[in-house]
Short mmCIF file of C-alpha atoms in Angstrom, two decimals:
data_model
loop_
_atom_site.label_atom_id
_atom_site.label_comp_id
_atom_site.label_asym_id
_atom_site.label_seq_id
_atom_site.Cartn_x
_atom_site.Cartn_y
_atom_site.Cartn_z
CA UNK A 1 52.94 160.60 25.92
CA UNK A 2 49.79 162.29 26.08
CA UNK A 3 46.72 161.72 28.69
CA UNK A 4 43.87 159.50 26.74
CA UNK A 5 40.54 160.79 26.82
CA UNK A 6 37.88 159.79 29.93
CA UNK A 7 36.59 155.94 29.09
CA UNK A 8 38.38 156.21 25.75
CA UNK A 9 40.46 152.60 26.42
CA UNK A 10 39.40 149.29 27.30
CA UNK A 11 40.59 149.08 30.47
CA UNK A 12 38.41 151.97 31.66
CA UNK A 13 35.62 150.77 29.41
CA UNK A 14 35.94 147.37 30.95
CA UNK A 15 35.93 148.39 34.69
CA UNK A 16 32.79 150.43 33.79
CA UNK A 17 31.14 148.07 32.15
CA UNK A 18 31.55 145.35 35.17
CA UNK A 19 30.42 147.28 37.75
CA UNK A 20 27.37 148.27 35.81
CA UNK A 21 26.85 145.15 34.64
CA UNK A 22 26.64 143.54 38.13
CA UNK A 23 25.07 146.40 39.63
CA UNK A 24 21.91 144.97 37.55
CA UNK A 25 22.16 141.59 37.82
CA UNK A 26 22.57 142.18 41.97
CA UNK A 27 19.59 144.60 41.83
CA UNK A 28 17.06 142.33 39.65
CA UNK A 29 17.90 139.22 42.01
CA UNK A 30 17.00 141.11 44.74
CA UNK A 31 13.88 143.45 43.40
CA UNK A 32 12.60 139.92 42.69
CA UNK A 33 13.14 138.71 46.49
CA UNK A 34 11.55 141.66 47.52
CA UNK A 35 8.69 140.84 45.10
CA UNK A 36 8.36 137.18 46.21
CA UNK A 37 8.42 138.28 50.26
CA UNK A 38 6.06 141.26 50.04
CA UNK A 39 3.42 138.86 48.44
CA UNK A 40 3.72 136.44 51.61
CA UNK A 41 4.77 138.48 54.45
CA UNK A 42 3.80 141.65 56.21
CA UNK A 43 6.82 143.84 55.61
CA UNK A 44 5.70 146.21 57.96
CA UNK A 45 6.24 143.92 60.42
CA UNK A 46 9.44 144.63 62.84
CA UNK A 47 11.59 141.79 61.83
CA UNK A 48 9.85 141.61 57.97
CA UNK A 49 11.46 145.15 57.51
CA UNK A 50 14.74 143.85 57.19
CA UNK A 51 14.10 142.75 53.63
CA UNK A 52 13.36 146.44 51.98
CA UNK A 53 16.09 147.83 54.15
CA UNK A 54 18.49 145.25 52.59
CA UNK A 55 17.31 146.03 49.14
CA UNK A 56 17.61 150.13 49.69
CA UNK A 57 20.99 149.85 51.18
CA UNK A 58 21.91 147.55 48.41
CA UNK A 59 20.66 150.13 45.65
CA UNK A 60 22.87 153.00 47.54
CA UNK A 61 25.85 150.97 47.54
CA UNK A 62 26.00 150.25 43.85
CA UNK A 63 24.85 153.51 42.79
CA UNK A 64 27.92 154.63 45.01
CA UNK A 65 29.82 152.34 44.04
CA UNK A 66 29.17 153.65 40.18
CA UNK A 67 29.92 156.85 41.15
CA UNK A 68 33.04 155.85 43.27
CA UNK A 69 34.00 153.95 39.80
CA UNK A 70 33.61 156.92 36.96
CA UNK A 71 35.09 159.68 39.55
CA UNK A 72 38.21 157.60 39.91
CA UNK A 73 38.72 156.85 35.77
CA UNK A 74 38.06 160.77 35.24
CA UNK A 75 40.87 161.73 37.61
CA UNK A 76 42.81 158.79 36.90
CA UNK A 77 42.64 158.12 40.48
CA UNK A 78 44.87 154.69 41.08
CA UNK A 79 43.87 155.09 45.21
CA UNK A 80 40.42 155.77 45.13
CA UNK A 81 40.25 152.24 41.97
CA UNK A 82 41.39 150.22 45.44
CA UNK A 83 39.37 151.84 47.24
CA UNK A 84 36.53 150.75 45.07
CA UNK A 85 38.01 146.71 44.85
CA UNK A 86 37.63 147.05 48.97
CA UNK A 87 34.60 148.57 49.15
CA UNK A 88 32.97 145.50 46.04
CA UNK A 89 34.63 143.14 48.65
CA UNK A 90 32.66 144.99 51.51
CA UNK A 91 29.47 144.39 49.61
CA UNK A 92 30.51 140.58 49.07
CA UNK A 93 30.43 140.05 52.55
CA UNK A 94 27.45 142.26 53.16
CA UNK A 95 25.22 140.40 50.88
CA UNK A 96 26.40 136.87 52.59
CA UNK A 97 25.17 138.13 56.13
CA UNK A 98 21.95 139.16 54.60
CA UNK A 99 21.53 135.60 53.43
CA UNK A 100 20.86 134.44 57.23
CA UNK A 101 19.07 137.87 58.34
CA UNK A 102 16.43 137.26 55.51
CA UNK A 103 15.92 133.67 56.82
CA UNK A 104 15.15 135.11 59.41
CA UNK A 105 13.00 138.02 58.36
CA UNK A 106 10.88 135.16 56.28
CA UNK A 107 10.58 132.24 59.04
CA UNK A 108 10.07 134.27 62.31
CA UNK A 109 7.74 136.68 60.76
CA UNK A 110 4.66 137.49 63.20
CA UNK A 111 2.53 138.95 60.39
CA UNK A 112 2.33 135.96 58.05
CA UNK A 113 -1.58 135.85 58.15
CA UNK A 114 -2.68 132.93 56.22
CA UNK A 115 0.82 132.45 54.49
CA UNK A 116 2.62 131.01 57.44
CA UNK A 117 2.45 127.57 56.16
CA UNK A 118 3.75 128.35 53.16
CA UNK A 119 6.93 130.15 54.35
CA UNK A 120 9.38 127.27 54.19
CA UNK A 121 8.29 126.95 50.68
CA UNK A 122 9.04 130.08 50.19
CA UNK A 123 12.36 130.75 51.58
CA UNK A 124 13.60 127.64 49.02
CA UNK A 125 12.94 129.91 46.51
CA UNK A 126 14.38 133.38 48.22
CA UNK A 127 17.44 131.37 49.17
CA UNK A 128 18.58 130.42 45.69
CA UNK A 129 17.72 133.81 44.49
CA UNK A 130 20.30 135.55 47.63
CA UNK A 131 22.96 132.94 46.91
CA UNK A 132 23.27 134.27 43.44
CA UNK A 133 24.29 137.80 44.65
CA UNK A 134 27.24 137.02 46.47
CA UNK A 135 28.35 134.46 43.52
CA UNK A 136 27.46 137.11 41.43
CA UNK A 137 29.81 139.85 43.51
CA UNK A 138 32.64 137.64 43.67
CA UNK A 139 33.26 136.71 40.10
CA UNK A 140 32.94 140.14 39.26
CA UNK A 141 35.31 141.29 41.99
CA UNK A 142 37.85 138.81 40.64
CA UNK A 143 36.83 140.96 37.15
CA UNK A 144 37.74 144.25 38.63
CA UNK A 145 40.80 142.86 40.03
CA UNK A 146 41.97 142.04 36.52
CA UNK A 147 41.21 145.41 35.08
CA UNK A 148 42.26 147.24 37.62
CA UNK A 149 45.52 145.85 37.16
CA UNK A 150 45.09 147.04 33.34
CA UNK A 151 44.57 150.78 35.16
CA UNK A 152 47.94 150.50 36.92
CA UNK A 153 49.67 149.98 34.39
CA UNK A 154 47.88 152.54 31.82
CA UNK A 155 48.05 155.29 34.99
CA UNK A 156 51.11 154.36 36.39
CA UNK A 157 54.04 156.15 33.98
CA UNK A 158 51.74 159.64 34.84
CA UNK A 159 52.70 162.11 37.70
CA UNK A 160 51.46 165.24 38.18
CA UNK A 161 53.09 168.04 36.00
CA UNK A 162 52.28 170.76 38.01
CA UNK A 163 53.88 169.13 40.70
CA UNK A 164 56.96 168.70 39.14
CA UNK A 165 59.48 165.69 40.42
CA UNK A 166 58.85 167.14 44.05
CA UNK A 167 58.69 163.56 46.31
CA UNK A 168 57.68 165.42 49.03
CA UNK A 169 54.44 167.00 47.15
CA UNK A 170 53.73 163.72 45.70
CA UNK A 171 53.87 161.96 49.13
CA UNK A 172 51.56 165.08 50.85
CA UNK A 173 49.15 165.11 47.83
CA UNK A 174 48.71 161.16 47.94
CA UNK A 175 47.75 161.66 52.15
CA UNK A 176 45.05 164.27 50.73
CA UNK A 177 43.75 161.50 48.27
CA UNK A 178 43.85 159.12 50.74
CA UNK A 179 41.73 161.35 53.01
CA UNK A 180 38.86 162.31 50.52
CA UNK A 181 38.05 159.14 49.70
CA UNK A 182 37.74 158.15 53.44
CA UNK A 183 35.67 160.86 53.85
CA UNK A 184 33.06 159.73 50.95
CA UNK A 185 33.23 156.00 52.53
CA UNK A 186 32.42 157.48 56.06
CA UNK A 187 29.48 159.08 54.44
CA UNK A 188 27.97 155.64 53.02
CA UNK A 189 28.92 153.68 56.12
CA UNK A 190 27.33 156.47 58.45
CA UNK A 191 24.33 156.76 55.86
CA UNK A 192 23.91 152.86 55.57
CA UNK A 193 23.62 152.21 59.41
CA UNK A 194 21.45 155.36 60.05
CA UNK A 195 19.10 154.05 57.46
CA UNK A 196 18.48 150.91 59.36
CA UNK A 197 17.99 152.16 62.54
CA UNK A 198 15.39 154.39 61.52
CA UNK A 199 13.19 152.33 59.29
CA UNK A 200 14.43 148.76 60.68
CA UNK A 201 15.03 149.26 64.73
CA UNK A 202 14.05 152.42 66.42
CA UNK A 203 10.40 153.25 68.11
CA UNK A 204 9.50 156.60 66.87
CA UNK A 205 9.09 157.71 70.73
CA UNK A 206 11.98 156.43 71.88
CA UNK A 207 15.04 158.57 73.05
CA UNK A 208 17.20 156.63 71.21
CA UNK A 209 15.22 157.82 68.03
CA UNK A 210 15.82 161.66 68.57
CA UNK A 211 19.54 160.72 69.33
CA UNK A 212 19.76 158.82 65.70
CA UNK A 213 18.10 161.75 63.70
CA UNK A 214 20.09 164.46 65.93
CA UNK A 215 23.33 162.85 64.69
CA UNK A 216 22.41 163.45 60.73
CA UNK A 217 23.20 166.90 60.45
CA UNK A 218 26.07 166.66 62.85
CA UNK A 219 28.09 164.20 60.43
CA UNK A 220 26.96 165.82 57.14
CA UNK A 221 28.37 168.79 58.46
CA UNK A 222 31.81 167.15 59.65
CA UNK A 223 31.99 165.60 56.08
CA UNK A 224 31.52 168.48 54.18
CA UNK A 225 33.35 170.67 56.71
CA UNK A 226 36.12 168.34 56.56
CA UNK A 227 36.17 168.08 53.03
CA UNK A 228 36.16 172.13 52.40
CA UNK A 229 39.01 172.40 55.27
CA UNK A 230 41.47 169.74 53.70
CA UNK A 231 40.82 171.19 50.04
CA UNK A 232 41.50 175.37 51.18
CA UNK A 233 43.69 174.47 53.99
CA UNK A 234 41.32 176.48 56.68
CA UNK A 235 42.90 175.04 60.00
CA UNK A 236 40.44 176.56 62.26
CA UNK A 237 37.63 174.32 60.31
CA UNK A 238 39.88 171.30 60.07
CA UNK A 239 40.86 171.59 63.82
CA UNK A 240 36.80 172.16 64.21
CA UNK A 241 36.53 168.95 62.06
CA UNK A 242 39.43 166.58 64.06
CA UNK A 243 37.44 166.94 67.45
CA UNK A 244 34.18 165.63 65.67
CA UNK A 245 35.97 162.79 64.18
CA UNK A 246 37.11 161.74 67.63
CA UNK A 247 34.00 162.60 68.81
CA UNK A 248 32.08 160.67 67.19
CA UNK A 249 33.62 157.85 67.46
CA UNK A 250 31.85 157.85 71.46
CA UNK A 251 28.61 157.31 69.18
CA UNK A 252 29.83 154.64 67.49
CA UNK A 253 30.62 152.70 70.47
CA UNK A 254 27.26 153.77 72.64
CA UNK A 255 25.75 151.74 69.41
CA UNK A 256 27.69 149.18 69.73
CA UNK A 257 26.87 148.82 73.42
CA UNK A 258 23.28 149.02 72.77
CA UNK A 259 23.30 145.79 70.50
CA UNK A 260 24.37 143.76 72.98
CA UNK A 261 22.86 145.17 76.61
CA UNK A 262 20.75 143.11 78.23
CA UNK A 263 17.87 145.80 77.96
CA UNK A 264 18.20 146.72 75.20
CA UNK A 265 19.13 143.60 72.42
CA UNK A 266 15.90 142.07 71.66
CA UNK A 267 15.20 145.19 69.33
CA UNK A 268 17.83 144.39 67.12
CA UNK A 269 17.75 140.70 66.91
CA UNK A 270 17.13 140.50 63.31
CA UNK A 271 19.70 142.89 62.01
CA UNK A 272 22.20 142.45 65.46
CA UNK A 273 24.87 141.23 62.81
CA UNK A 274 23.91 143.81 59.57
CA UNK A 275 24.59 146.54 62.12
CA UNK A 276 27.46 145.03 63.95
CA UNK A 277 29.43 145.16 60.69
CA UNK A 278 28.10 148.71 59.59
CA UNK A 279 29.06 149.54 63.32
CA UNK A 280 32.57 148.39 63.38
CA UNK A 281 33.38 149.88 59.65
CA UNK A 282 32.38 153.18 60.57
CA UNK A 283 34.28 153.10 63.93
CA UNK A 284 37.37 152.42 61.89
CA UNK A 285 37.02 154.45 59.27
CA UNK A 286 36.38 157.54 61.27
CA UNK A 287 39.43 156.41 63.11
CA UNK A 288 41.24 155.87 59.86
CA UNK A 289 40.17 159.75 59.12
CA UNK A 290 40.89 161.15 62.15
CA UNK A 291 44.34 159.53 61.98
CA UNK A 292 44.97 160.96 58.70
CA UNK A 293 43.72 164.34 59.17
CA UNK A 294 46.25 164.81 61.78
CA UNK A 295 48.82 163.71 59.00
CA UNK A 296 47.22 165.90 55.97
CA UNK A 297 46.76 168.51 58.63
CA UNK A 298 50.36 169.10 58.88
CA UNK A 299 50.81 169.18 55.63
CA UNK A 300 49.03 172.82 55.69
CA UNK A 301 50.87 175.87 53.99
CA UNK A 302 53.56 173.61 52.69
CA UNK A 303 52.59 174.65 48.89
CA UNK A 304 49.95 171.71 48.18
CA UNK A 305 46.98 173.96 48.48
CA UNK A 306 46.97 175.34 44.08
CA UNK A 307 47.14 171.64 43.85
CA UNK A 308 44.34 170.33 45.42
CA UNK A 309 42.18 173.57 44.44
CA UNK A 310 42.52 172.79 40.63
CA UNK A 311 42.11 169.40 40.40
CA UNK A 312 39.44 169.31 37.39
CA UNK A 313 41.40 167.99 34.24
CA UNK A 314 41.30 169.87 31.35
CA UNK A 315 39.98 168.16 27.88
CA UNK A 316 43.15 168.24 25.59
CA UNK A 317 42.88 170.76 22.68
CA UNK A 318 42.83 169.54 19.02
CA UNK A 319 46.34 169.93 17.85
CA UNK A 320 45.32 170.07 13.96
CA UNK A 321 45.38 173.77 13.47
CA UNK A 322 49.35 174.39 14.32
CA UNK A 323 52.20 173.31 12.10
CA UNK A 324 54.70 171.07 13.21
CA UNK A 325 57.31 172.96 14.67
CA UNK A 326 56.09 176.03 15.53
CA UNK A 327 55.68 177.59 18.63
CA UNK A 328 52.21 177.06 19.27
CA UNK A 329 52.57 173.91 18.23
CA UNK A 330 54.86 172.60 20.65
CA UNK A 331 52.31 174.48 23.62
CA UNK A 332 49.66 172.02 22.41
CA UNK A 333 51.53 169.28 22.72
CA UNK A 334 52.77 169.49 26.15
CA UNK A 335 49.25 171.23 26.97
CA UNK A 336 48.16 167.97 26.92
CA UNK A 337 50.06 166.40 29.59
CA UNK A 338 48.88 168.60 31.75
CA UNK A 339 46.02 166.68 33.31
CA UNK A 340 45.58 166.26 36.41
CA UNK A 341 46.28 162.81 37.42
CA UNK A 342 45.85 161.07 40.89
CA UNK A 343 49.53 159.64 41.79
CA UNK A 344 49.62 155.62 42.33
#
């Protein structure tokens, strides 16, 4: 049975087409809260600043989430498509927080200037406006669900030929999968809740601050480090990488800390929650890594590594200029099946 072409069936078509689909119906609703607010409030105010943060963060996740969504139909990728139903559900939730931050962002605003009697008015329309995104999430969560189920099926009968029948390589190569695509949600997570402490939280001249943009180049190097070490095998670099993962998981929970101290919580009043939830997520995945790069770190030198180094799937060859039965027509056949394919 040979490997259809990338977004050649409905299924894949389908997926696609939801996640785009909602991706602009999520952004609109929310370009025009941002529209509505900035006309009445001060967004340069403290609190105020939660609104553009929410939209930003909003606009990385679905572009990610896009991306997430067309790498997993070209590699046929049945791990990462659940990782990408979790992640939608993530968002789901996300956007139903923001509801009650914005309220807040809108009616507590100290920069209203001549508006402030007009707020309440205001956040009747903004509220019907946020209460569409999350209805808006969920239906086409429920959407994905039903495709992705499509996937399974149209993925499922494929293993990888170059790994042969091998359980063993299939189980190792599914830990590796498994791994990368923690590693691309640690990098939205970490990238999410850095973004709001710097343009949401932190005093320029604060400590705290320096700490936050110190940390940047510290994780971007643990991803990609991690990522080069788990795709070559290096096991001094994925050693290297295992003690940052635990690590950082100390700066995780000094955040976490620093929500809720005394001294230290009025700061983040009107995103306490927002960054709770980016806080926690990041904590476990990095955990979640960790944990799994002990498992996919034993798996070194035990004949994965031409696997995972040749990944890219090859576009099958037109099969019109060989006669049936010969030779080279039989190589163009089974050519074909050789695709690589991410195992269910």
């Amino acid at each position: 049975m040979a490997i259809e072409p990338f977004l050649s069936t409905s299924p894949q078509r389908g997926f696609t087409g939801i996640v785009v689909f909602q991706a602009i119906v999520v952004l609109a609703m929310i370009a025009t809260v941002f529209g509505l607010i900035v006309e009445n409030v001060d967004v340069g105010d403290q609190v105020s600043k939660t609104v553009p943060c929410y939209f930003a963060i909003f606009g990385l996740a679905e572009l990610f989430e896009l991306y997430l969504t067309l790498d997993a139909l070209y590699f046929r990728n049945i791990i990462e498509m659940f990782g990408i139903l979790a992640f939608h559900g993530g968002m789901l939730v996300y956007s139903a927080i923001q509801i009650h931050e914005t309220k807040n962002a809108v009616l507590h605003s100290a920069q209203c200037g001549s508006h402030c009697e007009s707020l309440p008015a205001l956040w009747s329309k903004v509220e019907k406006l946020l209460i569409v995104v999350p209805a808006i999430l969920g239906a086409s969560l429920l959407g994905l669900c039903f495709v992705a189920r499509a996937l399974y099926d149209e993925f499922g009968w494929a293993i990888f030929h170059h790994l042969g029948a091998n359980p063993a390589m299939k189980r190792m190569y599914r830990w590796y999968q498994i791994m990368i695509i923690l590693v691309k949600m640690d990098w939205f997570f970490f990238t999410g809740l850095t973004l709001q402490l710097l343009v949401v939280v932190l005093n320029r001249d604060s400590a705290e601050f320096g700490v936050t943009i110190a940390a940047i180049p510290v994780v971007m190097i643990l991803l990609v480090g991690s990522a080069i070490a788990l795709k070559r095998e290096i096991k001094w670099l994925m050693a290297f990488s295992l003690l940052l993962f635990c690590a950082s998981q100390a700066y995780f929970i000094f955040k976490f800390v620093r929500y809720y101290s005394p001294s230290t919580e009025a700061q983040y009043v009107s995103t306490r929650a927002t960054l709770s939830v980016f806080t926690i997520i990041s904590f476990l995945l990095v955990f979640a890594s960790f944990a799994i790069g002990l498992r996919c770190f034993a798996d070194f030198d035990k004949g994965l590594r031409q696997s995972k180094t040749n990944e890219a799937p090859q576009t099958r060859p037109k099969l019109g200029h060989s006669a049936p039965g010969s030779p080279m027509y039989e190589q163009n056949q089974s050519y074909g099946l050789q695709r690589q394919i991410s195992i269910e």
